[in-house]
Short mmCIF file of C-alpha atoms and ligand atoms in Angstrom, two decimals:
data_model
loop_
_atom_site.label_atom_id
_atom_site.label_comp_id
_atom_site.label_asym_id
_atom_site.label_seq_id
_atom_site.Cartn_x
_atom_site.Cartn_y
_atom_site.Cartn_z
CA MET Z 1 -53.33 70.77 -23.99
CA ILE Z 2 -50.27 68.96 -25.87
CA TRP Z 3 -47.25 71.63 -24.65
CA ARG Z 4 -49.30 70.97 -21.01
CA HIS Z 5 -47.91 66.71 -21.13
CA LEU Z 6 -44.80 67.61 -22.83
CA GLY Z 7 -44.06 69.40 -20.07
CA ARG Z 8 -44.69 67.64 -17.18
CA LEU Z 9 -42.29 65.50 -19.75
CA ILE Z 10 -39.66 67.00 -19.45
CA ARG Z 11 -39.91 68.89 -16.71
CA PRO Z 12 -38.01 66.10 -14.00
CA LEU Z 13 -36.06 65.41 -17.26
CA ILE Z 14 -34.31 68.57 -16.41
CA ARG Z 15 -34.78 68.02 -13.25
CA TRP Z 16 -32.64 65.34 -12.92
CA GLY Z 17 -30.66 65.66 -15.87
CA SER Z 18 -29.01 68.64 -14.23
CA LEU Z 19 -28.26 67.11 -10.82
CA VAL Z 20 -26.04 63.90 -13.40
CA ALA Z 21 -24.97 66.23 -14.60
CA LEU Z 22 -23.54 68.19 -11.39
CA THR Z 23 -22.98 65.00 -10.26
CA VAL Z 24 -20.06 64.30 -13.24
CA PHE Z 25 -19.04 67.29 -13.50
CA SER Z 26 -17.98 67.31 -9.59
CA LEU Z 27 -16.53 64.34 -9.61
CA ALA Z 28 -14.36 64.99 -13.44
CA ALA Z 29 -13.14 66.97 -11.48
CA CYS Z 30 -11.56 64.79 -8.54
CA SER Z 31 -9.86 62.06 -11.40
CA LEU Z 32 -8.33 64.63 -13.67
CA VAL Z 33 -6.22 66.34 -10.46
CA GLU Z 34 -4.05 63.64 -10.45
CA ILE Z 35 -1.93 63.73 -7.49
CA GLU Z 36 1.61 64.07 -9.28
CA ASP Z 37 0.20 66.84 -11.16
CA ALA Z 38 0.03 68.83 -8.15
CA PRO Z 39 3.04 69.47 -6.68
CA LEU Z 40 0.80 71.82 -4.14
CA THR Z 41 -0.86 68.44 -2.42
CA THR Z 42 -0.84 69.01 1.24
CA PHE Z 43 -1.83 64.51 0.94
CA GLU Z 44 1.65 63.74 1.41
CA PRO Z 45 3.81 65.19 3.63
CA ALA Z 46 7.03 64.86 4.01
CA GLY Z 47 8.89 66.30 7.01
CA PRO Z 48 7.25 66.22 10.90
CA PHE Z 49 6.17 69.70 10.34
CA ALA Z 50 3.31 68.76 7.59
CA GLU Z 51 2.69 65.26 9.34
CA ARG Z 52 1.83 66.83 12.46
CA ILE Z 53 -0.91 68.79 10.67
CA ASP Z 54 -1.36 65.40 8.69
CA ALA Z 55 -2.64 63.59 11.39
CA VAL Z 56 -4.75 66.47 13.26
CA PHE Z 57 -6.11 66.64 10.11
CA TRP Z 58 -6.91 62.38 8.99
CA GLN Z 59 -7.66 62.87 13.23
CA VAL Z 60 -10.51 66.01 11.99
CA PHE Z 61 -12.09 63.70 8.46
CA TRP Z 62 -12.44 60.27 10.48
CA ILE Z 63 -15.01 62.26 13.72
CA ALA Z 64 -16.37 63.59 10.73
CA VAL Z 65 -16.97 60.57 9.19
CA VAL Z 66 -19.00 59.07 11.98
CA ILE Z 67 -21.11 61.89 12.53
CA PHE Z 68 -21.67 62.04 8.68
CA VAL Z 69 -23.19 58.31 9.32
CA VAL Z 70 -24.44 58.91 12.15
CA VAL Z 71 -26.87 61.50 11.98
CA GLU Z 72 -27.16 61.02 7.57
CA GLY Z 73 -28.00 57.87 9.04
CA GLY Z 74 -30.16 58.30 11.38
CA ILE Z 75 -32.21 60.84 9.47
CA LEU Z 76 -33.04 57.88 6.92
CA LEU Z 77 -34.02 55.05 9.22
CA ILE Z 78 -36.14 57.76 10.48
CA VAL Z 79 -37.53 59.21 7.05
CA LEU Z 80 -38.93 55.00 6.12
CA LEU Z 81 -39.54 54.06 9.03
CA PHE Z 82 -42.24 57.04 9.68
CA ARG Z 83 -43.12 58.13 6.27
CA ASP Z 84 -46.44 58.45 5.63
CA ARG Z 85 -48.41 55.07 5.15
CA GLU Z 86 -52.39 54.31 3.51
CA GLY Z 87 -54.71 53.50 6.88
CA ARG Z 88 -51.56 54.65 9.39
CA LYS Z 89 -52.97 57.47 13.10
CA GLU Z 90 -51.28 61.15 12.78
CA PRO Z 91 -48.64 60.70 15.08
CA ARG Z 92 -48.50 62.40 18.79
CA GLN Z 93 -47.37 66.16 18.82
CA ILE Z 94 -44.91 67.23 20.88
CA HIS Z 95 -43.40 70.24 21.74
CA GLY Z 96 -39.21 70.36 22.90
CA ASN Z 97 -37.46 67.70 25.27
CA ASN Z 98 -35.26 68.81 27.13
CA LYS Z 99 -33.05 65.93 27.61
CA LEU Z 100 -32.86 65.18 24.64
CA GLU Z 101 -31.84 69.23 23.90
CA ILE Z 102 -29.74 69.05 26.82
CA THR Z 103 -28.47 65.58 24.98
CA TRP Z 104 -27.29 66.55 21.70
CA THR Z 105 -25.42 70.33 22.45
CA ILE Z 106 -23.63 68.36 25.33
CA ILE Z 107 -22.32 66.02 22.41
CA PRO Z 108 -21.21 68.06 20.38
CA ALA Z 109 -19.58 70.48 22.67
CA LEU Z 110 -17.50 67.32 23.32
CA ILE Z 111 -16.72 65.88 19.97
CA LEU Z 112 -15.68 69.47 19.64
CA THR Z 113 -13.14 69.40 23.00
CA VAL Z 114 -12.08 66.24 21.65
CA ILE Z 115 -10.97 68.11 18.86
CA ALA Z 116 -9.79 70.88 19.71
CA VAL Z 117 -6.33 68.91 21.75
CA PRO Z 118 -4.86 68.30 19.74
CA THR Z 119 -5.28 71.19 17.68
CA ILE Z 120 -4.51 73.29 20.87
CA GLN Z 121 -1.78 71.92 21.84
CA GLY Z 122 -0.14 71.30 17.58
CA VAL Z 123 -0.79 75.39 16.68
CA PHE Z 124 1.98 75.85 19.60
CA ASP Z 125 4.50 73.23 19.38
CA LEU Z 126 4.36 74.09 15.35
CA THR Z 127 5.24 78.05 16.48
CA GLU Z 128 7.91 77.67 18.42
CA CYS Z 129 11.52 77.05 16.52
CA GLY Z 130 13.70 74.56 18.21
CA ASP Z 131 16.37 75.76 20.65
CA ASP Z 132 19.53 74.18 17.60
CA ALA Z 133 17.18 75.08 14.21
CA MET Z 134 19.14 76.71 11.21
CA PRO Z 135 18.34 80.55 11.47
CA VAL Z 136 17.21 80.98 7.14
CA GLU Z 137 15.98 84.89 7.11
CA ILE Z 138 13.29 85.11 3.89
CA ILE Z 139 12.00 88.16 2.46
CA GLY Z 140 8.80 88.81 0.15
CA HIS Z 141 9.21 90.53 -1.58
CA GLN Z 142 6.90 91.87 -5.60
CA TRP Z 143 7.01 88.72 -7.05
CA TRP Z 144 9.54 85.95 -5.52
CA PHE Z 145 10.98 84.66 -2.64
CA GLU Z 146 14.46 85.73 -1.17
CA TYR Z 147 16.22 84.34 1.20
CA ARG Z 148 19.72 85.38 3.74
CA TYR Z 149 21.49 82.50 5.99
CA PRO Z 150 22.70 84.33 8.28
CA ASP Z 151 24.91 81.10 9.94
CA HIS Z 152 27.04 81.20 6.24
CA GLY Z 153 26.99 84.69 5.21
CA ILE Z 154 24.72 84.18 2.13
CA GLU Z 155 22.40 84.80 0.32
CA SER Z 156 19.65 83.55 -2.26
CA ALA Z 157 16.35 83.88 -4.89
CA SER Z 158 14.44 81.32 -5.70
CA VAL Z 159 15.48 78.28 -4.51
CA LEU Z 160 15.42 76.94 -0.82
CA ALA Z 161 18.40 74.75 -0.33
CA MET Z 162 17.98 72.54 3.77
CA PRO Z 163 19.62 69.72 4.81
CA ILE Z 164 17.39 66.75 5.78
CA ASP Z 165 16.88 66.50 8.91
CA ARG Z 166 17.63 69.05 11.21
CA GLU Z 167 14.81 72.58 11.58
CA VAL Z 168 14.74 75.00 9.29
CA CYS Z 169 13.86 78.23 11.83
CA ALA Z 170 12.02 80.91 9.00
CA TYR Z 171 13.12 83.92 10.67
CA MET Z 172 10.14 85.85 8.10
CA THR Z 173 9.53 89.75 6.88
CA SER Z 174 8.07 91.29 3.84
CA ALA Z 175 10.11 94.38 1.80
CA ASP Z 176 6.57 95.78 0.61
CA VAL Z 177 3.08 94.06 1.21
CA LEU Z 178 1.48 91.08 2.91
CA HIS Z 179 3.22 87.91 1.67
CA ASN Z 180 2.72 84.31 3.02
CA TYR Z 181 5.83 81.26 2.66
CA TRP Z 182 3.52 77.89 2.25
CA VAL Z 183 5.14 75.15 0.88
CA PRO Z 184 2.24 72.35 1.13
CA HIS Z 185 5.07 68.67 2.00
CA LEU Z 186 7.43 70.59 4.43
CA MET Z 187 4.88 72.92 6.50
CA GLY Z 188 1.72 75.08 6.59
CA LYS Z 189 1.58 78.87 6.04
CA ARG Z 190 2.60 81.68 7.32
CA TYR Z 191 2.33 85.10 6.56
CA LEU Z 192 5.44 87.56 6.46
CA VAL Z 193 4.26 90.93 7.71
CA PRO Z 194 6.56 94.35 6.56
CA GLY Z 195 7.95 95.97 9.54
CA GLN Z 196 7.24 92.18 11.91
CA GLU Z 197 8.61 89.33 11.62
CA THR Z 198 6.89 86.27 11.82
CA THR Z 199 8.80 82.45 12.03
CA LEU Z 200 8.23 79.27 10.45
CA ARG Z 201 9.92 75.73 10.66
CA LEU Z 202 10.38 73.69 7.92
CA GLN Z 203 12.25 70.46 8.11
CA ALA Z 204 12.58 67.39 5.48
CA ASP Z 205 13.11 64.07 5.89
CA GLU Z 206 14.65 63.04 1.82
CA PRO Z 207 16.14 64.48 -0.28
CA ALA Z 208 13.79 65.77 -3.06
CA GLU Z 209 12.78 69.00 -4.48
CA TYR Z 210 9.05 70.51 -3.14
CA TRP Z 211 7.10 73.34 -4.42
CA GLY Z 212 5.71 76.55 -2.48
CA HIS Z 213 3.98 79.58 -3.69
CA CYS Z 214 2.33 82.28 -2.58
CA ALA Z 215 -0.79 82.53 -0.09
CA GLU Z 216 -1.79 86.29 0.43
CA PHE Z 217 -2.79 87.74 -2.41
CA CYS Z 218 0.25 90.52 -3.29
CA GLY Z 219 0.02 92.39 -6.27
CA LEU Z 220 -0.40 91.80 -10.15
CA SER Z 221 1.95 88.42 -10.09
CA HIS Z 222 1.14 87.56 -7.58
CA SER Z 223 -0.34 84.39 -8.88
CA LEU Z 224 3.29 84.02 -10.57
CA MET Z 225 5.14 84.14 -7.34
CA ARG Z 226 7.20 80.91 -6.74
CA ALA Z 227 9.01 78.92 -4.43
CA ARG Z 228 11.31 76.24 -4.29
CA VAL Z 229 12.78 74.08 -2.07
CA ILE Z 230 15.94 71.93 -2.57
CA SER Z 231 16.35 69.07 0.60
CA MET Z 232 20.10 67.70 0.47
CA THR Z 233 22.06 65.76 2.86
CA GLN Z 234 23.81 67.17 5.00
CA ALA Z 235 26.95 66.84 3.22
CA ASP Z 236 25.52 68.14 0.25
CA PHE Z 237 24.08 70.72 2.56
CA ASP Z 238 28.10 71.61 3.05
CA GLY Z 239 29.18 71.95 0.03
CA TRP Z 240 26.32 73.53 -1.17
CA VAL Z 241 27.51 76.26 1.37
CA ALA Z 242 31.09 76.13 0.72
CA ALA Z 243 30.56 77.39 -3.44
CA GLN Z 244 28.17 80.03 -2.50
CA GLN Z 245 30.12 81.63 -0.24
CA GLN Z 246 32.73 81.69 -2.56
CA TYR Z 247 33.45 85.35 -4.98
CA ALA Z 248 31.95 84.82 -8.19
CA VAL Z 249 35.00 85.11 -11.11
CA PRO Z 250 35.31 87.45 -13.63
CA PRO Z 251 34.62 86.42 -17.35
CA ALA Z 252 37.56 86.07 -19.22
CA PRO Z 253 38.45 88.81 -21.14
CA ASP Z 254 37.71 89.27 -24.16
CA THR Z 255 35.13 86.50 -23.90
CA PRO Z 256 30.98 87.08 -25.15
CA ALA Z 257 30.45 86.62 -21.90
CA GLU Z 258 33.63 89.04 -20.63
CA THR Z 259 31.33 91.67 -23.23
CA GLY Z 260 28.09 90.74 -20.91
CA LEU Z 261 29.17 91.87 -17.62
CA LYS Z 262 29.36 95.31 -20.01
CA VAL Z 263 26.21 94.83 -21.00
CA PHE Z 264 25.06 94.69 -16.72
CA GLN Z 265 26.71 97.38 -16.37
CA GLU Z 266 25.90 100.37 -18.27
CA GLN Z 267 22.21 99.11 -17.96
CA GLY Z 268 22.38 100.33 -14.85
CA CYS Z 269 21.70 96.14 -13.43
CA THR Z 270 24.47 97.13 -10.15
CA GLN Z 271 21.03 99.42 -8.81
CA CYS Z 272 19.59 96.52 -8.12
CA HIS Z 273 21.27 92.67 -8.62
CA THR Z 274 24.29 92.68 -7.19
CA VAL Z 275 26.68 89.73 -8.36
CA ASP Z 276 29.89 90.00 -5.15
CA TYR Z 277 33.46 89.45 -6.79
CA GLY Z 278 35.51 89.70 -4.29
CA PRO Z 279 37.58 92.74 -2.47
CA ASP Z 280 40.12 92.87 -5.06
CA TYR Z 281 37.68 93.65 -7.69
CA GLN Z 282 38.52 96.22 -9.91
CA GLY Z 283 35.61 96.30 -11.59
CA THR Z 284 32.29 99.66 -10.87
CA ASN Z 285 30.73 98.85 -7.70
CA LEU Z 286 28.27 96.03 -7.42
CA VAL Z 287 26.86 95.67 -4.55
CA ALA Z 288 23.28 96.41 -4.32
CA ASP Z 289 21.05 97.98 -1.97
CA GLU Z 290 20.53 96.15 0.59
CA PHE Z 291 16.57 96.03 0.85
CA PHE Z 292 14.66 97.04 -1.79
CA ASN Z 293 16.46 94.87 -4.44
CA GLY Z 294 16.98 93.13 -7.07
CA PRO Z 295 18.25 88.38 -6.32
CA ASN Z 296 21.76 88.34 -5.80
CA LEU Z 297 23.45 87.54 -8.93
CA THR Z 298 26.89 85.95 -7.32
CA HIS Z 299 25.82 82.43 -8.15
CA PHE Z 300 22.58 82.57 -10.11
CA ALA Z 301 23.60 79.83 -11.99
CA SER Z 302 23.72 77.06 -9.56
CA ARG Z 303 19.99 77.85 -9.49
CA SER Z 304 17.00 75.36 -10.74
CA VAL Z 305 15.06 77.66 -12.01
CA PHE Z 306 14.26 81.65 -11.61
CA ALA Z 307 12.22 84.40 -11.83
CA GLY Z 308 9.74 83.75 -8.66
CA ALA Z 309 10.57 80.44 -9.59
CA ILE Z 310 8.35 80.61 -13.14
CA LEU Z 311 11.21 79.89 -14.58
CA PRO Z 312 12.55 77.89 -16.83
CA ARG Z 313 9.00 76.54 -17.96
CA GLU Z 314 8.31 73.40 -17.49
CA GLY Z 315 10.52 71.75 -21.14
CA GLN Z 316 11.93 74.93 -21.76
CA SER Z 317 15.91 75.94 -21.70
CA TRP Z 318 17.69 77.81 -18.87
CA SER Z 319 18.83 79.61 -22.46
CA ASP Z 320 16.18 79.92 -22.99
CA GLY Z 321 13.74 81.33 -20.13
CA LEU Z 322 16.70 83.82 -19.84
CA ARG Z 323 16.05 84.65 -22.98
CA GLU Z 324 12.18 84.82 -22.90
CA TRP Z 325 12.74 86.23 -19.26
CA LEU Z 326 15.16 89.07 -20.80
CA ALA Z 327 12.88 89.93 -23.52
CA ASN Z 328 10.21 91.83 -22.02
CA PRO Z 329 10.56 90.78 -17.49
CA PRO Z 330 7.05 92.71 -17.70
CA LYS Z 331 5.63 90.08 -20.08
CA VAL Z 332 6.45 87.49 -18.28
CA LYS Z 333 5.54 88.34 -14.90
CA PRO Z 334 3.10 91.75 -15.54
CA GLY Z 335 3.75 94.56 -12.79
CA SER Z 336 7.01 93.85 -12.55
CA PHE Z 337 10.37 95.47 -11.10
CA MET Z 338 13.05 94.60 -13.49
CA PRO Z 339 11.62 96.22 -16.52
CA ASN Z 340 11.59 95.79 -20.22
CA LEU Z 341 15.16 97.80 -21.58
CA ASP Z 342 14.58 96.75 -24.89
CA LEU Z 343 18.21 94.83 -24.82
CA THR Z 344 19.38 93.48 -28.20
CA HIS Z 345 18.82 89.56 -29.67
CA GLN Z 346 23.77 90.25 -29.36
CA GLU Z 347 22.72 91.96 -25.41
CA ILE Z 348 20.29 89.23 -24.42
CA GLU Z 349 23.29 86.36 -25.64
CA ASP Z 350 25.69 88.26 -24.26
CA LEU Z 351 24.27 88.42 -20.99
CA ILE Z 352 22.83 85.58 -20.58
CA ALA Z 353 27.22 83.97 -21.78
CA TRP Z 354 28.22 85.80 -18.52
CA LEU Z 355 25.72 84.97 -16.31
CA ASP Z 356 26.61 81.12 -17.03
CA THR Z 357 29.40 82.33 -15.39
CA LEU Z 358 28.16 83.05 -11.99
CA LYS Z 359 27.81 79.33 -11.17
CU1 CUA N 1 2.92 86.81 -2.92
CU2 CUA N 1 1.54 86.60 -3.27
#
């Protein structure tokens, strides 16, 4: 007896309690994500192509809001007005209504048409690169992005530099598996497909640094395959290009940097990594395989991030990031093609001294 009473008391408590808890948890999740902490937000377009996508999103969103209010409001109204009340007769029973059914088929069809026009137009406009766009080749690797500038004869990794107010046409492919290039502030996503070429338009309005991420599961360290885009004024970009076109400068004799270069050569790093000291350099041949390569390190120290744009970590110094990476790459990035070479503490320090010369 007492259990039945207790059950009657507790059941609604559990029902309403869990509903309230669920709502609170959902809302808490929203408030935890501050926009500054969300570098991959699509709600802060920073260039014309991202703005175009954003505009379509809000157009569809507000149409959906109006439909939601009308439909839900209508349901509430009907539930309240026609609810069962003391002494009310049973209403007339109806089966089927052609006029109504045709109406509620035509209205959604019209709404879909209204949404489809800007969407399809946008899809086509955002697919074809402009005629005077600056070409950049993006090659996906497990797990980092490589950038080649065919007009300037330079290569970079992890960081894409681009001038503001100028369209970049990315010609993309992959050296291994499917990847997907996504820098939400600048544009939507696009696949990188092995053996095929896809294009992506990118453009930024202001000088800034944007975050990107591989958006297709591509193996063990997919979640660690990030990208960084740095947009700069045309003058700064020209300066950057000029610096990247220089050969690397060989380290001075009898310095830790020279020892570091020897470690680099003796450990077989040149199998994958290129450091271009120019045609006059009288050392080991430092040109790696063209396609199945690791990042070109000629101007390694000029980049803000490395190792697929995951190092250095937030608050970590550049050298500490390198120490962590060189000590055991597969520990930082599981499955990494860069093996653990069991370098000694001294070898790591010498390598860092050498890498710092690659401005
Ligand atoms: Cu590359 Cu995911």
